Amino acid sequence: MAAGAPGGGPISLTPDRTAAYLHRDSEALRGEIIRVSLADGSVEVVAEGMTPSLSPDGRTLACVGDNPENPDVEYRALHLLDLESGEITYVLDNACGGCARRIDQPAWSLDGSELYVAMGFEDGPIPDMDLLVVIPGTTTDLAAAAVFTPNDQFEHGAPGFPALLSDGSLAIVAVVNYGTGDSSDRFTAHWSTVEVFDIASAREIDALQFPELHSVDLADEVVTHTVDVASRPTTNGLAIVAQDWTDPMSPTFILYRWDGGAELREIARGIAAIAW
């Protein structure tokens, strides 16, 4: 989706690729989720919330919305909307975070039995995030969800933007700090890594640092950050959108493609949200 187009990211496509779910601003507290026909452009409002993610069978829409037990703006919940019946199952988030609270677009496992949810606080150059494993129908409170923890000795930073690759492995875009922070650095070297894990063992399969995805200036102002990730449906690969604020008067969206290995290729500019 091009920057400036109606609606906003992230985007979630139906399994048959005939429609897309996305967020747009509205009078609702967190905006609304709309369903856009890719055949004729017709729009239907399906829910109030943000960060839509459709289950692999197309029956359940996961999004972040209001907390039904705590309607104050400070509180959130993960909504699981049955698109046929209209019934919503709530997974509560009872942490009071205000504007610093961050919940990225949930990622469904390939069989739809689990959701991976990056959640935490973003009140500094490096967010404080955990990757939670939510089991629909079982997990009722995000505080009780299992935390996905890599099974090795390395520092993996703050996980965000999870995506399931076509072979069932889990890709995560995380923010880490490898820099010295002194004046010899152009940036204080807060970078992003793309890491791929075997879910069953939590063993890392692949990883690489990408400084252009998350950069911080010497005043600890974030000038580049990831805003959307989508996995390729047929063979392993990711498309990643980063927003570059190097020129604060004219921020730029940059679309990258990663097919594993050491290369991250820039393929377009002006793309604010993506689905593959």
GROMACS .gro file of C-alpha atoms in nm:
model
  276
    1MET     CA    1   0.000   0.000   0.000
    2ALA     CA    2   0.142   0.338  -0.100
    3ALA     CA    3   0.192   0.612   0.157
    4GLY     CA    4  -0.103   0.847   0.159
    5ALA     CA    5  -0.352   0.584   0.040
    6PRO     CA    6  -0.684   0.547   0.228
    7GLY     CA    7  -0.657   0.332   0.538
    8GLY     CA    8  -0.331   0.232   0.702
    9GLY     CA    9  -0.105  -0.059   0.777
   10PRO     CA   10  -0.058  -0.332   0.859
   11ILE     CA   11  -0.250  -0.529   0.595
   12SER     CA   12  -0.388  -0.883   0.620
   13LEU     CA   13  -0.509  -1.065   0.308
   14THR     CA   14  -0.782  -1.328   0.285
   15PRO     CA   15  -0.657  -1.677   0.192
   16ASP     CA   16  -0.808  -1.646  -0.158
   17ARG     CA   17  -0.651  -1.300  -0.206
   18THR     CA   18  -0.985  -1.136  -0.287
   19ALA     CA   19  -0.995  -0.891   0.003
   20ALA     CA   20  -0.771  -0.716   0.253
   21TYR     CA   21  -0.821  -0.615   0.615
   22LEU     CA   22  -0.659  -0.294   0.735
   23HIS     CA   23  -0.689  -0.018   0.991
   24ARG     CA   24  -0.818   0.333   0.935
   25ASP     CA   25  -0.870   0.624   1.169
   26SER     CA   26  -1.222   0.692   1.294
   27GLU     CA   27  -1.404   0.833   1.594
   28ALA     CA   28  -1.350   0.503   1.774
   29LEU     CA   29  -1.076   0.508   2.037
   30ARG     CA   30  -0.836   0.293   1.836
   31GLY     CA   31  -0.987   0.343   1.493
   32GLU     CA   32  -1.159   0.068   1.297
   33ILE     CA   33  -1.077  -0.241   1.093
   34ILE     CA   34  -1.212  -0.234   0.738
   35ARG     CA   35  -1.244  -0.507   0.477
   36VAL     CA   36  -1.157  -0.384   0.128
   37SER     CA   37  -1.256  -0.582  -0.180
   38LEU     CA   38  -0.963  -0.618  -0.419
   39ALA     CA   39  -1.208  -0.665  -0.706
   40ASP     CA   40  -1.408  -0.342  -0.684
   41GLY     CA   41  -1.262  -0.146  -0.390
   42SER     CA   42  -1.579  -0.163  -0.181
   43VAL     CA   43  -1.528  -0.110   0.193
   44GLU     CA   44  -1.697  -0.276   0.492
   45VAL     CA   45  -1.632  -0.190   0.858
   46VAL     CA   46  -1.588  -0.515   1.052
   47ALA     CA   47  -1.453  -0.411   1.394
   48GLU     CA   48  -1.311  -0.137   1.611
   49GLY     CA   49  -0.940  -0.179   1.668
   50MET     CA   50  -0.600  -0.186   1.501
   51THR     CA   51  -0.325  -0.424   1.376
   52PRO     CA   52  -0.554  -0.677   1.199
   53SER     CA   53  -0.426  -1.031   1.141
   54LEU     CA   54  -0.643  -1.294   0.972
   55SER     CA   55  -0.616  -1.662   1.066
   56PRO     CA   56  -0.489  -1.903   0.798
   57ASP     CA   57  -0.841  -2.040   0.740
   58GLY     CA   58  -0.984  -1.688   0.707
   59ARG     CA   59  -1.239  -1.738   0.986
   60THR     CA   60  -1.090  -1.541   1.276
   61LEU     CA   61  -0.958  -1.187   1.281
   62ALA     CA   62  -0.710  -1.099   1.555
   63CYS     CA   63  -0.663  -0.731   1.636
   64VAL     CA   64  -0.584  -0.499   1.926
   65GLY     CA   65  -0.884  -0.320   2.073
   66ASP     CA   66  -1.044  -0.192   2.392
   67ASN     CA   67  -1.031  -0.387   2.716
   68PRO     CA   68  -1.395  -0.476   2.802
   69GLU     CA   69  -1.314  -0.497   3.173
   70ASN     CA   70  -1.113  -0.174   3.179
   71PRO     CA   71  -1.254   0.075   2.928
   72ASP     CA   72  -1.000   0.349   3.010
   73VAL     CA   73  -0.779   0.446   2.714
   74GLU     CA   74  -0.473   0.321   2.905
   75TYR     CA   75  -0.580  -0.044   2.875
   76ARG     CA   76  -0.603  -0.283   2.579
   77ALA     CA   77  -0.701  -0.636   2.485
   78LEU     CA   78  -0.634  -0.875   2.202
   79HIS     CA   79  -0.964  -0.935   2.020
   80LEU     CA   80  -1.031  -1.263   1.838
   81LEU     CA   81  -1.333  -1.195   1.617
   82ASP     CA   82  -1.526  -1.487   1.466
   83LEU     CA   83  -1.612  -1.335   1.128
   84GLU     CA   84  -1.913  -1.563   1.074
   85SER     CA   85  -2.086  -1.526   1.411
   86GLY     CA   86  -1.952  -1.185   1.511
   87GLU     CA   87  -1.854  -1.316   1.855
   88ILE     CA   88  -1.535  -1.179   2.013
   89THR     CA   89  -1.301  -1.368   2.244
   90TYR     CA   90  -1.091  -1.132   2.455
   91VAL     CA   91  -0.735  -1.187   2.573
   92LEU     CA   92  -0.686  -0.907   2.827
   93ASP     CA   93  -0.389  -0.678   2.867
   94ASN     CA   94  -0.418  -0.523   3.212
   95ALA     CA   95  -0.088  -0.334   3.204
   96CYS     CA   96  -0.137   0.045   3.212
   97GLY     CA   97   0.091   0.177   2.941
   98GLY     CA   98  -0.065   0.482   2.780
   99CYS     CA   99   0.113   0.597   2.467
  100ALA     CA  100   0.423   0.395   2.555
  101ARG     CA  101   0.235   0.063   2.534
  102ARG     CA  102   0.312  -0.125   2.215
  103ILE     CA  103   0.149  -0.437   2.070
  104ASP     CA  104   0.259  -0.529   1.717
  105GLN     CA  105   0.049  -0.712   1.457
  106PRO     CA  106  -0.010  -1.069   1.584
  107ALA     CA  107   0.128  -1.354   1.373
  108TRP     CA  108  -0.067  -1.680   1.339
  109SER     CA  109   0.104  -2.018   1.332
  110LEU     CA  110   0.053  -2.196   1.000
  111ASP     CA  111  -0.215  -2.427   1.148
  112GLY     CA  112  -0.393  -2.144   1.332
  113SER     CA  113  -0.344  -2.302   1.675
  114GLU     CA  114  -0.122  -2.026   1.817
  115LEU     CA  115  -0.066  -1.653   1.792
  116TYR     CA  116   0.270  -1.483   1.840
  117VAL     CA  117   0.229  -1.136   1.991
  118ALA     CA  118   0.513  -0.887   2.042
  119MET     CA  119   0.415  -0.669   2.337
  120GLY     CA  120   0.580  -0.425   2.573
  121PHE     CA  121   0.672  -0.061   2.616
  122GLU     CA  122   0.836   0.184   2.380
  123ASP     CA  123   0.957   0.468   2.599
  124GLY     CA  124   1.318   0.481   2.481
  125PRO     CA  125   1.544   0.412   2.180
  126ILE     CA  126   1.525   0.039   2.249
  127PRO     CA  127   1.173  -0.084   2.332
  128ASP     CA  128   1.117  -0.324   2.621
  129MET     CA  129   0.937  -0.610   2.448
  130ASP     CA  130   0.852  -0.978   2.494
  131LEU     CA  131   0.722  -1.222   2.235
  132LEU     CA  132   0.417  -1.398   2.379
  133VAL     CA  133   0.261  -1.725   2.266
  134VAL     CA  134  -0.118  -1.699   2.281
  135ILE     CA  135  -0.334  -2.009   2.241
  136PRO     CA  136  -0.683  -1.907   2.121
  137GLY     CA  137  -0.957  -2.049   2.343
  138THR     CA  138  -0.710  -2.111   2.627
  139THR     CA  139  -0.515  -1.793   2.698
  140THR     CA  140  -0.744  -1.533   2.860
  141ASP     CA  141  -0.486  -1.286   2.993
  142LEU     CA  142  -0.168  -1.176   2.817
  143ALA     CA  143   0.012  -1.167   3.152
  144ALA     CA  144  -0.032  -1.546   3.174
  145ALA     CA  145   0.089  -1.622   2.819
  146ALA     CA  146   0.412  -1.812   2.766
  147VAL     CA  147   0.712  -1.606   2.657
  148PHE     CA  148   0.904  -1.731   2.353
  149THR     CA  149   1.266  -1.750   2.467
  150PRO     CA  150   1.550  -1.841   2.228
  151ASN     CA  151   1.731  -2.154   2.338
  152ASP     CA  152   2.091  -2.029   2.331
  153GLN     CA  153   2.330  -1.790   2.501
  154PHE     CA  154   2.309  -1.493   2.264
  155GLU     CA  155   2.155  -1.149   2.321
  156HIS     CA  156   1.845  -1.117   2.102
  157GLY     CA  157   1.728  -0.772   2.204
  158ALA     CA  158   1.367  -0.655   2.198
  159PRO     CA  159   1.154  -0.876   1.968
  160GLY     CA  160   0.894  -0.715   1.744
  161PHE     CA  161   0.709  -0.788   1.420
  162PRO     CA  162   0.694  -1.170   1.430
  163ALA     CA  163   0.618  -1.355   1.105
  164LEU     CA  164   0.575  -1.724   1.026
  165LEU     CA  165   0.776  -1.836   0.725
  166SER     CA  166   0.645  -2.087   0.472
  167ASP     CA  167   0.839  -2.377   0.629
  168GLY     CA  168   0.685  -2.308   0.972
  169SER     CA  169   0.988  -2.135   1.122
  170LEU     CA  170   0.947  -1.810   1.314
  171ALA     CA  171   1.109  -1.487   1.192
  172ILE     CA  172   1.147  -1.194   1.431
  173VAL     CA  173   1.268  -0.839   1.367
  174ALA     CA  174   1.433  -0.732   1.694
  175VAL     CA  175   1.612  -0.418   1.813
  176VAL     CA  176   1.952  -0.453   1.981
  177ASN     CA  177   2.231  -0.217   2.086
  178TYR     CA  178   2.573  -0.309   1.952
  179GLY     CA  179   2.722   0.043   1.954
  180THR     CA  180   2.953   0.234   2.183
  181GLY     CA  181   2.735   0.546   2.186
  182ASP     CA  182   3.035   0.778   2.171
  183SER     CA  183   3.100   1.054   1.917
  184SER     CA  184   3.305   0.825   1.695
  185ASP     CA  185   2.982   0.659   1.583
  186ARG     CA  186   2.755   0.828   1.332
  187PHE     CA  187   2.470   0.668   1.524
  188THR     CA  188   2.463   0.512   1.867
  189ALA     CA  189   2.424   0.184   1.680
  190HIS     CA  190   2.085   0.060   1.784
  191TRP     CA  191   2.028  -0.186   1.502
  192SER     CA  192   1.767  -0.435   1.393
  193THR     CA  193   1.831  -0.803   1.347
  194VAL     CA  194   1.623  -1.049   1.150
  195GLU     CA  195   1.639  -1.381   1.332
  196VAL     CA  196   1.475  -1.709   1.234
  197PHE     CA  197   1.395  -1.982   1.488
  198ASP     CA  198   1.280  -2.339   1.487
  199ILE     CA  199   0.966  -2.309   1.698
  200ALA     CA  200   0.976  -2.652   1.860
  201SER     CA  201   1.331  -2.616   1.993
  202ALA     CA  202   1.354  -2.233   2.003
  203ARG     CA  203   1.690  -2.279   1.830
  204GLU     CA  204   1.817  -2.001   1.608
  205ILE     CA  205   1.846  -2.102   1.242
  206ASP     CA  206   1.955  -1.776   1.079
  207ALA     CA  207   2.035  -1.420   1.184
  208LEU     CA  208   2.182  -1.097   1.048
  209GLN     CA  209   2.215  -0.736   1.163
  210PHE     CA  210   2.051  -0.468   0.950
  211PRO     CA  211   2.151  -0.120   1.074
  212GLU     CA  212   1.928   0.059   0.825
  213LEU     CA  213   1.615  -0.083   0.988
  214HIS     CA  214   1.666   0.088   1.326
  215SER     CA  215   1.903   0.380   1.375
  216VAL     CA  216   1.933   0.631   1.659
  217ASP     CA  217   2.113   0.965   1.651
  218LEU     CA  218   2.352   1.092   1.918
  219ALA     CA  219   2.065   1.263   2.100
  220ASP     CA  220   1.892   0.923   2.138
  221GLU     CA  221   1.626   1.015   1.883
  222VAL     CA  222   1.509   0.723   1.667
  223VAL     CA  223   1.556   0.821   1.302
  224THR     CA  224   1.481   0.488   1.132
  225HIS     CA  225   1.248   0.212   1.253
  226THR     CA  226   1.058  -0.088   1.119
  227VAL     CA  227   0.684  -0.034   1.069
  228ASP     CA  228   0.562  -0.349   0.889
  229VAL     CA  229   0.672  -0.703   0.801
  230ALA     CA  230   0.516  -0.965   0.573
  231SER     CA  231   0.630  -1.320   0.499
  232ARG     CA  232   0.640  -1.475   0.154
  233PRO     CA  233   0.375  -1.751   0.128
  234THR     CA  234   0.557  -2.000  -0.097
  235THR     CA  235   0.927  -2.001  -0.006
  236ASN     CA  236   1.102  -1.847   0.292
  237GLY     CA  237   1.145  -1.471   0.273
  238LEU     CA  238   1.033  -1.141   0.421
  239ALA     CA  239   0.929  -0.800   0.299
  240ILE     CA  240   1.006  -0.525   0.551
  241VAL     CA  241   0.901  -0.160   0.559
  242ALA     CA  242   1.112   0.091   0.752
  243GLN     CA  243   1.036   0.459   0.803
  244ASP     CA  244   1.336   0.691   0.776
  245TRP     CA  245   1.314   1.023   0.967
  246THR     CA  246   1.667   1.141   0.878
  247ASP     CA  247   1.494   1.439   0.717
  248PRO     CA  248   1.218   1.514   0.973
  249MET     CA  249   1.043   1.743   0.726
  250SER     CA  250   1.009   1.464   0.471
  251PRO     CA  251   1.010   1.113   0.625
  252THR     CA  252   1.051   0.827   0.380
  253PHE     CA  253   0.904   0.476   0.376
  254ILE     CA  254   1.152   0.221   0.239
  255LEU     CA  255   1.053  -0.130   0.129
  256TYR     CA  256   1.316  -0.403   0.166
  257ARG     CA  257   1.321  -0.769   0.069
  258TRP     CA  258   1.510  -1.040   0.258
  259ASP     CA  259   1.547  -1.393   0.124
  260GLY     CA  260   1.774  -1.521   0.399
  261GLY     CA  261   2.149  -1.491   0.405
  262ALA     CA  262   2.337  -1.163   0.424
  263GLU     CA  263   2.151  -0.948   0.172
  264LEU     CA  264   1.872  -0.701   0.244
  265ARG     CA  265   1.762  -0.542  -0.084
  266GLU     CA  266   1.584  -0.209  -0.112
  267ILE     CA  267   1.315  -0.253  -0.377
  268ALA     CA  268   1.085   0.050  -0.348
  269ARG     CA  269   1.009   0.376  -0.169
  270GLY     CA  270   0.680   0.533  -0.065
  271ILE     CA  271   0.527   0.198   0.042
  272ALA     CA  272   0.381   0.227   0.392
  273ALA     CA  273   0.230  -0.122   0.442
  274ILE     CA  274   0.265  -0.459   0.273
  275ALA     CA  275   0.112  -0.805   0.238
  276TRP     CA  276   0.255  -1.088   0.029
   0.00000   0.00000   0.00000
